[in-house]
Tab-separated table of C-alpha atoms (C1' of nucleotides) in Angstrom:
chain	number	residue	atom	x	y	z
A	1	UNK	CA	17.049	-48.287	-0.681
A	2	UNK	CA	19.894	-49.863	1.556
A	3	UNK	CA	21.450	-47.262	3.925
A	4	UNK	CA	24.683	-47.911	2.272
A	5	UNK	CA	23.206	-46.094	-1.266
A	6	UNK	CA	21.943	-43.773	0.594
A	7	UNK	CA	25.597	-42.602	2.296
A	8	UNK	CA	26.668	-43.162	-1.595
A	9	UNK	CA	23.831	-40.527	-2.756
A	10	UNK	CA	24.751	-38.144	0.000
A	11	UNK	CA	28.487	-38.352	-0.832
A	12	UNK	CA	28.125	-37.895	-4.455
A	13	UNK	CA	26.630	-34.090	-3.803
A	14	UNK	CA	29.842	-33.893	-1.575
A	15	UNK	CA	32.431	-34.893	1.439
A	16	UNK	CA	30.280	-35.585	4.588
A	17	UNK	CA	30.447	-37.007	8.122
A	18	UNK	CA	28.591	-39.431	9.587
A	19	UNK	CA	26.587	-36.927	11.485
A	20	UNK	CA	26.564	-34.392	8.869
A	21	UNK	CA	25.199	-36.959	6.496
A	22	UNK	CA	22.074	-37.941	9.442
A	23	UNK	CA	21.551	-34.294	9.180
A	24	UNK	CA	20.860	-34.147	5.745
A	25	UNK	CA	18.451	-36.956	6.185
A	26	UNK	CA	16.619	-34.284	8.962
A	27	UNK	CA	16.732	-30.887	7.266
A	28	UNK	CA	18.683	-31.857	3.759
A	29	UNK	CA	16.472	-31.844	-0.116
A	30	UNK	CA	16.859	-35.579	0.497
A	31	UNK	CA	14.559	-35.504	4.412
A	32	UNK	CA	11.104	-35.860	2.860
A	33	UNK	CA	11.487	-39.113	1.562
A	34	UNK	CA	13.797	-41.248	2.703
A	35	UNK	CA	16.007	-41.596	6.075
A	36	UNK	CA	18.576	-43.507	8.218
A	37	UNK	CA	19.789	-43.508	11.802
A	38	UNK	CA	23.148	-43.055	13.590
A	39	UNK	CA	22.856	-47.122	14.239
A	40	UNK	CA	22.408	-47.658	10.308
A	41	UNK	CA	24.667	-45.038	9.256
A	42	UNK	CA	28.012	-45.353	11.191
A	43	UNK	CA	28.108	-49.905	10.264
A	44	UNK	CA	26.923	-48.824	6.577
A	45	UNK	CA	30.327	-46.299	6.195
A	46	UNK	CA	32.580	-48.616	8.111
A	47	UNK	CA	31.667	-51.258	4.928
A	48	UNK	CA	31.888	-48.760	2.221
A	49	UNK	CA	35.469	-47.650	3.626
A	50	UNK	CA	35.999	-51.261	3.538
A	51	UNK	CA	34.806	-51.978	0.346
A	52	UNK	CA	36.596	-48.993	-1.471
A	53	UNK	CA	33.742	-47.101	-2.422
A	54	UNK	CA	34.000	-44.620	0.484
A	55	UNK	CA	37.553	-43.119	1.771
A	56	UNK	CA	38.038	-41.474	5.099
A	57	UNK	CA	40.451	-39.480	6.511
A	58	UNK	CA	40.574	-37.977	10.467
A	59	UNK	CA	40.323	-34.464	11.270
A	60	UNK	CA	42.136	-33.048	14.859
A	61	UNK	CA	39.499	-31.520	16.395
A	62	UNK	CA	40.693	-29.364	19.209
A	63	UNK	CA	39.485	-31.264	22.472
A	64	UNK	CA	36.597	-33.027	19.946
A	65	UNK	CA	36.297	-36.538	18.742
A	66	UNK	CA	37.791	-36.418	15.473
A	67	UNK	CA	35.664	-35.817	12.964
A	68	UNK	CA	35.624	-38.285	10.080
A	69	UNK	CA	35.383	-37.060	6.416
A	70	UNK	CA	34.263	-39.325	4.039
A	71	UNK	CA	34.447	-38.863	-0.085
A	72	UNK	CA	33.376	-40.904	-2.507
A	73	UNK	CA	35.655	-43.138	-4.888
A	74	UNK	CA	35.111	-43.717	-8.440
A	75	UNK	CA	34.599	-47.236	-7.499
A	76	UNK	CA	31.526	-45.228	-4.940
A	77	UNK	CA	30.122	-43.482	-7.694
A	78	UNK	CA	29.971	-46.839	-10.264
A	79	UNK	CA	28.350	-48.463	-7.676
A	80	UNK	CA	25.424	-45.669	-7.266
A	81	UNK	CA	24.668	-45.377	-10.863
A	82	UNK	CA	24.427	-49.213	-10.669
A	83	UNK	CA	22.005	-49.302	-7.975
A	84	UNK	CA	19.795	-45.885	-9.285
A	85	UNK	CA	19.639	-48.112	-12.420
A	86	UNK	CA	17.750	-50.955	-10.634
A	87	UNK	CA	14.111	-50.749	-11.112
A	88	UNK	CA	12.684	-48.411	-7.641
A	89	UNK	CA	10.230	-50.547	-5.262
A	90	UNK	CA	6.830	-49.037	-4.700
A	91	UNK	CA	6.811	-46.096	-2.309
A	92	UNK	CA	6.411	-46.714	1.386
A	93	UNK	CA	3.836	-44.067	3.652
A	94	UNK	CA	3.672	-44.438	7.395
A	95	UNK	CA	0.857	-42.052	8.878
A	96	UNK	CA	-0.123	-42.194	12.128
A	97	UNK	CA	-2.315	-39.578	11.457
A	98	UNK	CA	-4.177	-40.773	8.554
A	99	UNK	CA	-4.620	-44.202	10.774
A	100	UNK	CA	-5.957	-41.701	13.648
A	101	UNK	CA	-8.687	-40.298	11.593
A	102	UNK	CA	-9.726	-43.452	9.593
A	103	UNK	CA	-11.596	-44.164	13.347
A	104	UNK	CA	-12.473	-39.779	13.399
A	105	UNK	CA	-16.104	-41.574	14.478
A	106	UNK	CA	-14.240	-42.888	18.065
A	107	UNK	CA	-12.917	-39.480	19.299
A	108	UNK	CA	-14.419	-36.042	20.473
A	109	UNK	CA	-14.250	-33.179	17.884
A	110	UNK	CA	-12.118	-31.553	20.282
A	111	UNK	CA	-9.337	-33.809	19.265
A	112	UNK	CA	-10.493	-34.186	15.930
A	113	UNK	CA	-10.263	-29.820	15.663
A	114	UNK	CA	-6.809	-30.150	17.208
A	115	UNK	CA	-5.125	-32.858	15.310
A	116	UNK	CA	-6.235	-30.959	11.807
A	117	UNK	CA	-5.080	-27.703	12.808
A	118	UNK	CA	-1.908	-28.848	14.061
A	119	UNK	CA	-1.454	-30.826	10.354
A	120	UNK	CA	-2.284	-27.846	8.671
A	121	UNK	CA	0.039	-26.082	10.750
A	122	UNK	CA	2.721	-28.541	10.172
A	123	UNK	CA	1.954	-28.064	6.378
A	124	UNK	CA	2.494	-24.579	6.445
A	125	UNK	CA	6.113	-24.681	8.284
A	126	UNK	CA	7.242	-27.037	6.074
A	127	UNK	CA	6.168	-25.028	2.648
A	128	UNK	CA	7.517	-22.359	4.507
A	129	UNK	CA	11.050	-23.612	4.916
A	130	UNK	CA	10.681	-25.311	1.477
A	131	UNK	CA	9.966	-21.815	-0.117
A	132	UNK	CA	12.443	-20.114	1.809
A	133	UNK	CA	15.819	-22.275	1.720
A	134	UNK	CA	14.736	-23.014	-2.107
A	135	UNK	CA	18.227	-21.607	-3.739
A	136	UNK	CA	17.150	-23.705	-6.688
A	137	UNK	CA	19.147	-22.364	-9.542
A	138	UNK	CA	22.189	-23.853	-8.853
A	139	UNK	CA	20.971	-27.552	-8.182
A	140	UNK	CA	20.949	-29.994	-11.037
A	141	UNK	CA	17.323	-30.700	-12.464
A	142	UNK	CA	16.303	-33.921	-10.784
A	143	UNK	CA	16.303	-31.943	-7.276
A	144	UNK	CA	14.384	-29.322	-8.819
A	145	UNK	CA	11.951	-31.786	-9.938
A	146	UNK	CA	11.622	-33.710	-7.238
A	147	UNK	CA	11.414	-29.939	-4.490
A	148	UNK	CA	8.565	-29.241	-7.132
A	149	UNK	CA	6.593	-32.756	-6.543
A	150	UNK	CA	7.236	-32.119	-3.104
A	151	UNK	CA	5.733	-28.909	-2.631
A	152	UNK	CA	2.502	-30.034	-5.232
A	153	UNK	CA	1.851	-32.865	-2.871
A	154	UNK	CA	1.733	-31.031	0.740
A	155	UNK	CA	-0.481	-28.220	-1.020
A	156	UNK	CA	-2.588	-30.432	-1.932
A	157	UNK	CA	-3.088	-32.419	1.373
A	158	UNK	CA	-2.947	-29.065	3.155
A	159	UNK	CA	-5.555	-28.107	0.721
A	160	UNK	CA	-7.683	-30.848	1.281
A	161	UNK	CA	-7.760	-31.027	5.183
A	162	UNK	CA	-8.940	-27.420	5.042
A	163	UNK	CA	-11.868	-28.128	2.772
A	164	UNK	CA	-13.274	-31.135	3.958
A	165	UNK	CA	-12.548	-30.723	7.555
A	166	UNK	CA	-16.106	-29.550	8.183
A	167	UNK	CA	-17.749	-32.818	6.131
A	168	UNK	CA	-15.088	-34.930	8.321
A	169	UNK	CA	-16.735	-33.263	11.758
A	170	UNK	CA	-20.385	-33.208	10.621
A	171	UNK	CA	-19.952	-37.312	9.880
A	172	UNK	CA	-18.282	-37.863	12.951
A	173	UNK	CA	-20.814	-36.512	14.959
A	174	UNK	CA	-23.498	-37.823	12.979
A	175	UNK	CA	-21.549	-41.426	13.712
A	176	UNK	CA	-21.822	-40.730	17.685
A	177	UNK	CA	-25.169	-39.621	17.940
A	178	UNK	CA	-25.989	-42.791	16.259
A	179	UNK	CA	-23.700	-45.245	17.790
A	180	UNK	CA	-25.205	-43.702	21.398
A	181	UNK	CA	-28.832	-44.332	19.879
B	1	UNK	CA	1.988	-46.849	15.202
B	2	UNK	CA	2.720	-50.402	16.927
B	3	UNK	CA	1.691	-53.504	15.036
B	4	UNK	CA	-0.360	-54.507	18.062
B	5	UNK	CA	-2.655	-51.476	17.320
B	6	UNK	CA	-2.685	-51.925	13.772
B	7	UNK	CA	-4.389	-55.269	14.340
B	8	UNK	CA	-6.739	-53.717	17.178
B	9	UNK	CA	-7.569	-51.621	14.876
B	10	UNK	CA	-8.484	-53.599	11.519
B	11	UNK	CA	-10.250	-56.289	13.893
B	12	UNK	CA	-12.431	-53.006	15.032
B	13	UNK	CA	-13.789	-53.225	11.828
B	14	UNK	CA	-14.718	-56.671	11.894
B	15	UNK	CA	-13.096	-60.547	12.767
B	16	UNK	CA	-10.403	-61.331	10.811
B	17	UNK	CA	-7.685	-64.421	10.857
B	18	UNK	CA	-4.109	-63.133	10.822
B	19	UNK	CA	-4.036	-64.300	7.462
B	20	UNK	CA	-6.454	-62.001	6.592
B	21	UNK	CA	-5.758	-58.948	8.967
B	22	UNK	CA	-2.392	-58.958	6.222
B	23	UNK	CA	-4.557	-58.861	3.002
B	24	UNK	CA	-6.062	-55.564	4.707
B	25	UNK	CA	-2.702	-53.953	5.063
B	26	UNK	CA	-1.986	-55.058	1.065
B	27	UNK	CA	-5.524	-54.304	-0.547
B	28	UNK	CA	-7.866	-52.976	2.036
B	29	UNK	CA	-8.334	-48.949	2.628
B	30	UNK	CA	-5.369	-49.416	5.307
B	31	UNK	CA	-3.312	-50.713	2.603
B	32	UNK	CA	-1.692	-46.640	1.478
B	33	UNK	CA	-0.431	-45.532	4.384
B	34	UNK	CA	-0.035	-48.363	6.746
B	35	UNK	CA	1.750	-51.659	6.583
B	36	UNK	CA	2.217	-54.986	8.724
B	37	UNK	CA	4.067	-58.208	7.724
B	38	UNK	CA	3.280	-61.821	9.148
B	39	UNK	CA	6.543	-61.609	11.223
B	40	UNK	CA	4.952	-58.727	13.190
B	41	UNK	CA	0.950	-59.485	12.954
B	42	UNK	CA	1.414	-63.324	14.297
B	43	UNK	CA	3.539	-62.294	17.490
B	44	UNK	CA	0.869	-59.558	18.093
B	45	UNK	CA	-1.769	-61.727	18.015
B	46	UNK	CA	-0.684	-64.397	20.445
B	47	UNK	CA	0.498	-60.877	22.624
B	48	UNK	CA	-3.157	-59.508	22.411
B	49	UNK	CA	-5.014	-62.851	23.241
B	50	UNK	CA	-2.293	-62.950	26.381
B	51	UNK	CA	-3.535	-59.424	27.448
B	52	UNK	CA	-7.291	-60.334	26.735
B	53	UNK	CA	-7.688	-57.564	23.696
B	54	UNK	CA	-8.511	-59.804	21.335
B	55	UNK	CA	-9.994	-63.308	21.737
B	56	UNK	CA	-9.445	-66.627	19.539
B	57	UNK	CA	-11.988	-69.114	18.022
B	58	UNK	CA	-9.972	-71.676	16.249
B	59	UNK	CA	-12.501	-72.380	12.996
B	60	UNK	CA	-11.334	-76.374	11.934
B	61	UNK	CA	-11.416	-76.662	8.115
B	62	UNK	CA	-11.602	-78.782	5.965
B	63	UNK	CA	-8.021	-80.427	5.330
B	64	UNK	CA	-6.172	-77.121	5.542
B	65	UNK	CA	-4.615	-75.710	8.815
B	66	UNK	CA	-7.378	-74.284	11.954
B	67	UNK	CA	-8.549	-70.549	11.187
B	68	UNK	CA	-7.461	-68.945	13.680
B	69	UNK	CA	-10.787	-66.101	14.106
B	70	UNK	CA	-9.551	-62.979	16.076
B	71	UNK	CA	-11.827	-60.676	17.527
B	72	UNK	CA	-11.876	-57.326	19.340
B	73	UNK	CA	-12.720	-57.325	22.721
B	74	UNK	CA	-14.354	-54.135	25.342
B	75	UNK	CA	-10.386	-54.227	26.714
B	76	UNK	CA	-9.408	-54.273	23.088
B	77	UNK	CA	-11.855	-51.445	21.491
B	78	UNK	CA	-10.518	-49.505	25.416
B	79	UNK	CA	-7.152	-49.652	24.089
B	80	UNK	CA	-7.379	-49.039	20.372
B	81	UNK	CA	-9.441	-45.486	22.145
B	82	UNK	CA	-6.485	-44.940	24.355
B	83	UNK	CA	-3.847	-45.145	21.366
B	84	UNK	CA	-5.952	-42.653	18.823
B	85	UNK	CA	-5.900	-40.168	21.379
B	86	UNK	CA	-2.132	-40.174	21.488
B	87	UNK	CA	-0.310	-37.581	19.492
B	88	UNK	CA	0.201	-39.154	16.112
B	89	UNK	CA	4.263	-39.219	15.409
B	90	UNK	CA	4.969	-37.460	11.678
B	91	UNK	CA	4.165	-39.202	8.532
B	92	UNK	CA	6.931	-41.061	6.919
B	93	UNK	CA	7.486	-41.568	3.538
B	94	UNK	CA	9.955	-43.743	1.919
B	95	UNK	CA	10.301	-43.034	-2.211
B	96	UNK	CA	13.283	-44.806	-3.918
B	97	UNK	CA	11.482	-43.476	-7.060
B	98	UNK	CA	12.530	-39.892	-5.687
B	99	UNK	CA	16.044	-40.890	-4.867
B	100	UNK	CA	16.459	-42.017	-8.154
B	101	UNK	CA	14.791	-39.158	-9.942
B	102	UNK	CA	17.150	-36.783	-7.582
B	103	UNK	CA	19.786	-38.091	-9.830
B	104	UNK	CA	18.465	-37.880	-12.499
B	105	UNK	CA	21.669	-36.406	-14.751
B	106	UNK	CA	23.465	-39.145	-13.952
B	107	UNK	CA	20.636	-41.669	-15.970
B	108	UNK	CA	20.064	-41.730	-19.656
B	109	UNK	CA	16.822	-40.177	-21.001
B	110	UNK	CA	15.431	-43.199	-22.051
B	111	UNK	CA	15.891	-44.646	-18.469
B	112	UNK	CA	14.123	-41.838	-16.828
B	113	UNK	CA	11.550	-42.123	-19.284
B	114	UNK	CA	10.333	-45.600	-18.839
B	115	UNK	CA	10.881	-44.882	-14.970
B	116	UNK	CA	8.372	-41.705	-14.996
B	117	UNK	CA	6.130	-43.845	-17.323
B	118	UNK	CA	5.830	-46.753	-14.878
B	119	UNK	CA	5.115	-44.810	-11.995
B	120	UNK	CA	2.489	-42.786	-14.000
B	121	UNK	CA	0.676	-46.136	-14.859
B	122	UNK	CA	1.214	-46.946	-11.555
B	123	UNK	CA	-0.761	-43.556	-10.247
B	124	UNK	CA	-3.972	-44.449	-12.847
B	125	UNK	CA	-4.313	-48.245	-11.919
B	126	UNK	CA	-4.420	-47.410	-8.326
B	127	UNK	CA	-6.337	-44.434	-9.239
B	128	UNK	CA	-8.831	-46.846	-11.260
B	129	UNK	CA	-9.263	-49.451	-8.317
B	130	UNK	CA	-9.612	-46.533	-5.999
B	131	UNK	CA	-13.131	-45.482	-7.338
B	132	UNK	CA	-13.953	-48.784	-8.570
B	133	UNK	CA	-14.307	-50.144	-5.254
B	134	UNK	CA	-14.965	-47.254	-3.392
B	135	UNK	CA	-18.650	-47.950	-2.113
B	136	UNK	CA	-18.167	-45.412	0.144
B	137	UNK	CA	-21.867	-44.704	1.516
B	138	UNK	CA	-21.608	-47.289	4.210
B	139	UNK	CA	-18.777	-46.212	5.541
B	140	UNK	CA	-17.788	-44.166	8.338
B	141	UNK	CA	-16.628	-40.410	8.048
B	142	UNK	CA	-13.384	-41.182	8.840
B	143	UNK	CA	-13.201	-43.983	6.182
B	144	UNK	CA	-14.389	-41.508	3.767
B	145	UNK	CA	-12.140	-38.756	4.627
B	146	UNK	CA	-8.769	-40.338	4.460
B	147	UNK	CA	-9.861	-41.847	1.092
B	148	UNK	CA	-10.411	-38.029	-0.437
B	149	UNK	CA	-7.153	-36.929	0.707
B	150	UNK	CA	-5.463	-40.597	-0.729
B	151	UNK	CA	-7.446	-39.432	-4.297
B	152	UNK	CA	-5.838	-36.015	-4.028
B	153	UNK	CA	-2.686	-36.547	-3.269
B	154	UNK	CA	-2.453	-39.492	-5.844
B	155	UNK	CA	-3.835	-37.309	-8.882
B	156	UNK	CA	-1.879	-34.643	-7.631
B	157	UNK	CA	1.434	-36.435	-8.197
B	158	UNK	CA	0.149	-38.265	-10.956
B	159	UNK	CA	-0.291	-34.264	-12.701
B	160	UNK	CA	3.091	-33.469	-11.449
B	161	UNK	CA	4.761	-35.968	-13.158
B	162	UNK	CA	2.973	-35.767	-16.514
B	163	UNK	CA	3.430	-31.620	-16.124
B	164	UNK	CA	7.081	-31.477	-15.475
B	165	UNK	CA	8.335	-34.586	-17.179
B	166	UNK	CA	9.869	-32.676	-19.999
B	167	UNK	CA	11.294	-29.967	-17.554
B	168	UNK	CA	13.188	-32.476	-16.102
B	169	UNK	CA	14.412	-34.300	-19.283
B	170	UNK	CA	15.652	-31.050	-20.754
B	171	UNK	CA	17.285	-30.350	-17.527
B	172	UNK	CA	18.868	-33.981	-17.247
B	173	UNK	CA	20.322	-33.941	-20.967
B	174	UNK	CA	21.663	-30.030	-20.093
B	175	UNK	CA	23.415	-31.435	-17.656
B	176	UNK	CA	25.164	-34.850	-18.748
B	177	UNK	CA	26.424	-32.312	-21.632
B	178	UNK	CA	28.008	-30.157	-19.431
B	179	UNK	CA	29.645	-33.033	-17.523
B	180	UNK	CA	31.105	-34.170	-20.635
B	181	UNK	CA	32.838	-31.339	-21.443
C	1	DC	C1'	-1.745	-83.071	-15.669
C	2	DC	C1'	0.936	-80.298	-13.335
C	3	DA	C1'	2.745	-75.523	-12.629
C	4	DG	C1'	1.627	-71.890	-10.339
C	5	DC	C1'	-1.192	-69.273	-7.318
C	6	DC	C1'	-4.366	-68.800	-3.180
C	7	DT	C1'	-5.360	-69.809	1.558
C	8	DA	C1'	-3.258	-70.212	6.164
C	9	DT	C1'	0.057	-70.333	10.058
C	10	DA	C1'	4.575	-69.858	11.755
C	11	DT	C1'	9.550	-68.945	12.433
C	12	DC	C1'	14.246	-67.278	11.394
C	13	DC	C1'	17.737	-64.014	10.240
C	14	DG	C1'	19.412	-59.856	9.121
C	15	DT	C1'	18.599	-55.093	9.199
C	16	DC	C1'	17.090	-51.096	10.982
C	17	DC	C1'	15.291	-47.542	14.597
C	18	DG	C1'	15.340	-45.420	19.084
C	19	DA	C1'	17.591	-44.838	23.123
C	20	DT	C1'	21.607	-44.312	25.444
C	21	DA	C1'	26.639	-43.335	26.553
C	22	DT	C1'	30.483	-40.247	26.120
C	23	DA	C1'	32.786	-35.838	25.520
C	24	DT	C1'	33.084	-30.894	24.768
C	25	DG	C1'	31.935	-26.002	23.267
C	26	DC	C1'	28.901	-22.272	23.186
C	27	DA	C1'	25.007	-19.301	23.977
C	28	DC	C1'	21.629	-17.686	26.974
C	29	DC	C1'	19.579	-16.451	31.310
C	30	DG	C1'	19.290	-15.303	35.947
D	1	DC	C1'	29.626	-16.569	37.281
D	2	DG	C1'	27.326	-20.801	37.223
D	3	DG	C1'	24.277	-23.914	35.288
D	4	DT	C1'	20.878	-25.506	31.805
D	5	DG	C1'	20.244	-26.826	27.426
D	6	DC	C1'	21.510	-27.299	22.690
D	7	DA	C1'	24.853	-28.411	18.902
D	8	DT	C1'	28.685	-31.203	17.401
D	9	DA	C1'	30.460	-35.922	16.939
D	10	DT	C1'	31.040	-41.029	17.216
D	11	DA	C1'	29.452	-45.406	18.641
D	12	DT	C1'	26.753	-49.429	20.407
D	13	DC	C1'	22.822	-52.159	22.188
D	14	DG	C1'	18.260	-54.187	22.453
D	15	DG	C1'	14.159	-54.783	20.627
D	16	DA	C1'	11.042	-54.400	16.851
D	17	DC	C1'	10.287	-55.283	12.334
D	18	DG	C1'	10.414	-57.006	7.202
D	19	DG	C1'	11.472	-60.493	3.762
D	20	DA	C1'	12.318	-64.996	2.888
D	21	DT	C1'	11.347	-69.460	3.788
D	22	DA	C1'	8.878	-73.854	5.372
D	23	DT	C1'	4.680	-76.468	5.391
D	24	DA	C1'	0.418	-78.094	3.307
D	25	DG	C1'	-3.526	-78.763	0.646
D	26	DG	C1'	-6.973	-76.844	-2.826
D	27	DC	C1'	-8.251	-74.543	-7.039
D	28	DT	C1'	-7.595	-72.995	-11.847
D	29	DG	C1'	-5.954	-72.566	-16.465
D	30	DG	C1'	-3.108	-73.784	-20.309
DNA sequence: CCAGCCTATATCCGTCCGATATATGCACCG
DNA sequence: CGGTGCATATATCGGACGGATATAGGCTGG
């Protein structure tokens, strides 16, 4: 999804700044699965404003750079039903982690221990926060559904890391003993 | 994780041509949670040979262009060691689907159905090929491992979806009802 | 028979991410 | 009371990266 939909998406829940809307993409129901950066963000709002499907207008701050508000036109919110129509790509996952321990049998079980506990510690914070900051009633039912998927999924890889850990450690040792044979 | 370890690391596993160090990334184990395109892996290359990580055998064939065989080097398999024991960055994961699904009351029910369909298929062909071609004894823990959690985490979403579908749908329709009034 | 796909390498362009610059207020700690 | 660090807020730059494209011949199926 172009960062331009993506301002659009934000926008349509309700008037935002640039930075407000690259916080949303850190802490917001939106952060777990998609993202942008000041340096797609800012071009991607100038073209919308250009384009009509974004207006802005300048607030004084008091001894701040003003702070731009954006809101979405009708012309905005044609254009993101339009593109939530088109048929989604495939999903994208990055993990560095998942990478790490593919090779578990190249490392000490020092750092094997230590990168699992700090996932499953991750895990935690993040149902945590999830559970917490919920306030689900009053959100329409596709964020409910997707918070829900959400919180299924990191159970269940928190879940798994602390059940096969052990089988993960006795291989990996197994694998050194053999490769120092 | 830098496309230059990517590489070290699938040519870890055995020689490959940069041809086929991409197949890995698409079809391989790799292929669900890390990606490479030729505009990244062919640069890389040519920067690993320079650095002596990786060496070159140019295979002539038969009336098609040189194979290019890469393989891992001590100075390569050293520096594939030194990047695992970095501090993995956080996973990423990048889900139009989601995005689309977070808006769900602004799609017609039929739309939303043939999207949750899809992506259920989706879940139970990769599911299928998953176990199909697991033959998982000769691999290494690691191997092993991150293709468990891949199972989970894939049948857990797969569940979600089938679970909560008409949640959602009811939610959706309340909704676009309300907005109409 | 030929359209379309597979193997195989390579480059280009646009987009995007991460880092950095700039400017100020506020809270905390010694 | 001073300074360190964090939050707000906008903006740009360089480098890395992805998708499309070019090239080229072989294999397969309708």
């Amino acid at each position: 999804m172009d960062t331009r939909t993506l301002c659009l998406g934000v926008l349509n829940r309700g008037d935002a700044s640039g930075y407000a809307i690259k916080k949303s993409f850190e802490e917001g129901p939106l952060a777990h699965f998609q993202e942008a950066s000041f340096g797609s963000i800012y071009p991607a709002l100038t073209r919308l404003s250009d384009d009509g499907l974004v207006v802005c207008r300048a607030q004084a701050q008091n001894k701040r750079p003003d702070k731009k508000l954006y809101s979405i036109t009708d012309a905005g919110r044609a254009a993101l039903e339009d593109a939530l129509h088109r048929r989604p790509t495939d999903d994208e996952v990055r993990s560095d982690f998942l990478f790490v321990l593919f090779f578990a049998h190249l490392l000490p079980a020092a750092t094997l221990n230590r990168l699992i506990d700090d996932r499953i510690a991750w895990y935690e914070d993040v149902l945590l926060r999830m559970t917490e900051n919920a306030d689900l009633d009053h959100r329409p039912a596709g964020e409910r559904f997707v918070h829900g998927l959400g919180l299924a999924v990191y159970r269940c890889a928190r879940d798994y890391l602390r059940d096969h850990r052990d089988t993960l450690l006795a291989g990996a040792a197994d694998a050194r003993v053999h490769a120092a044979e």
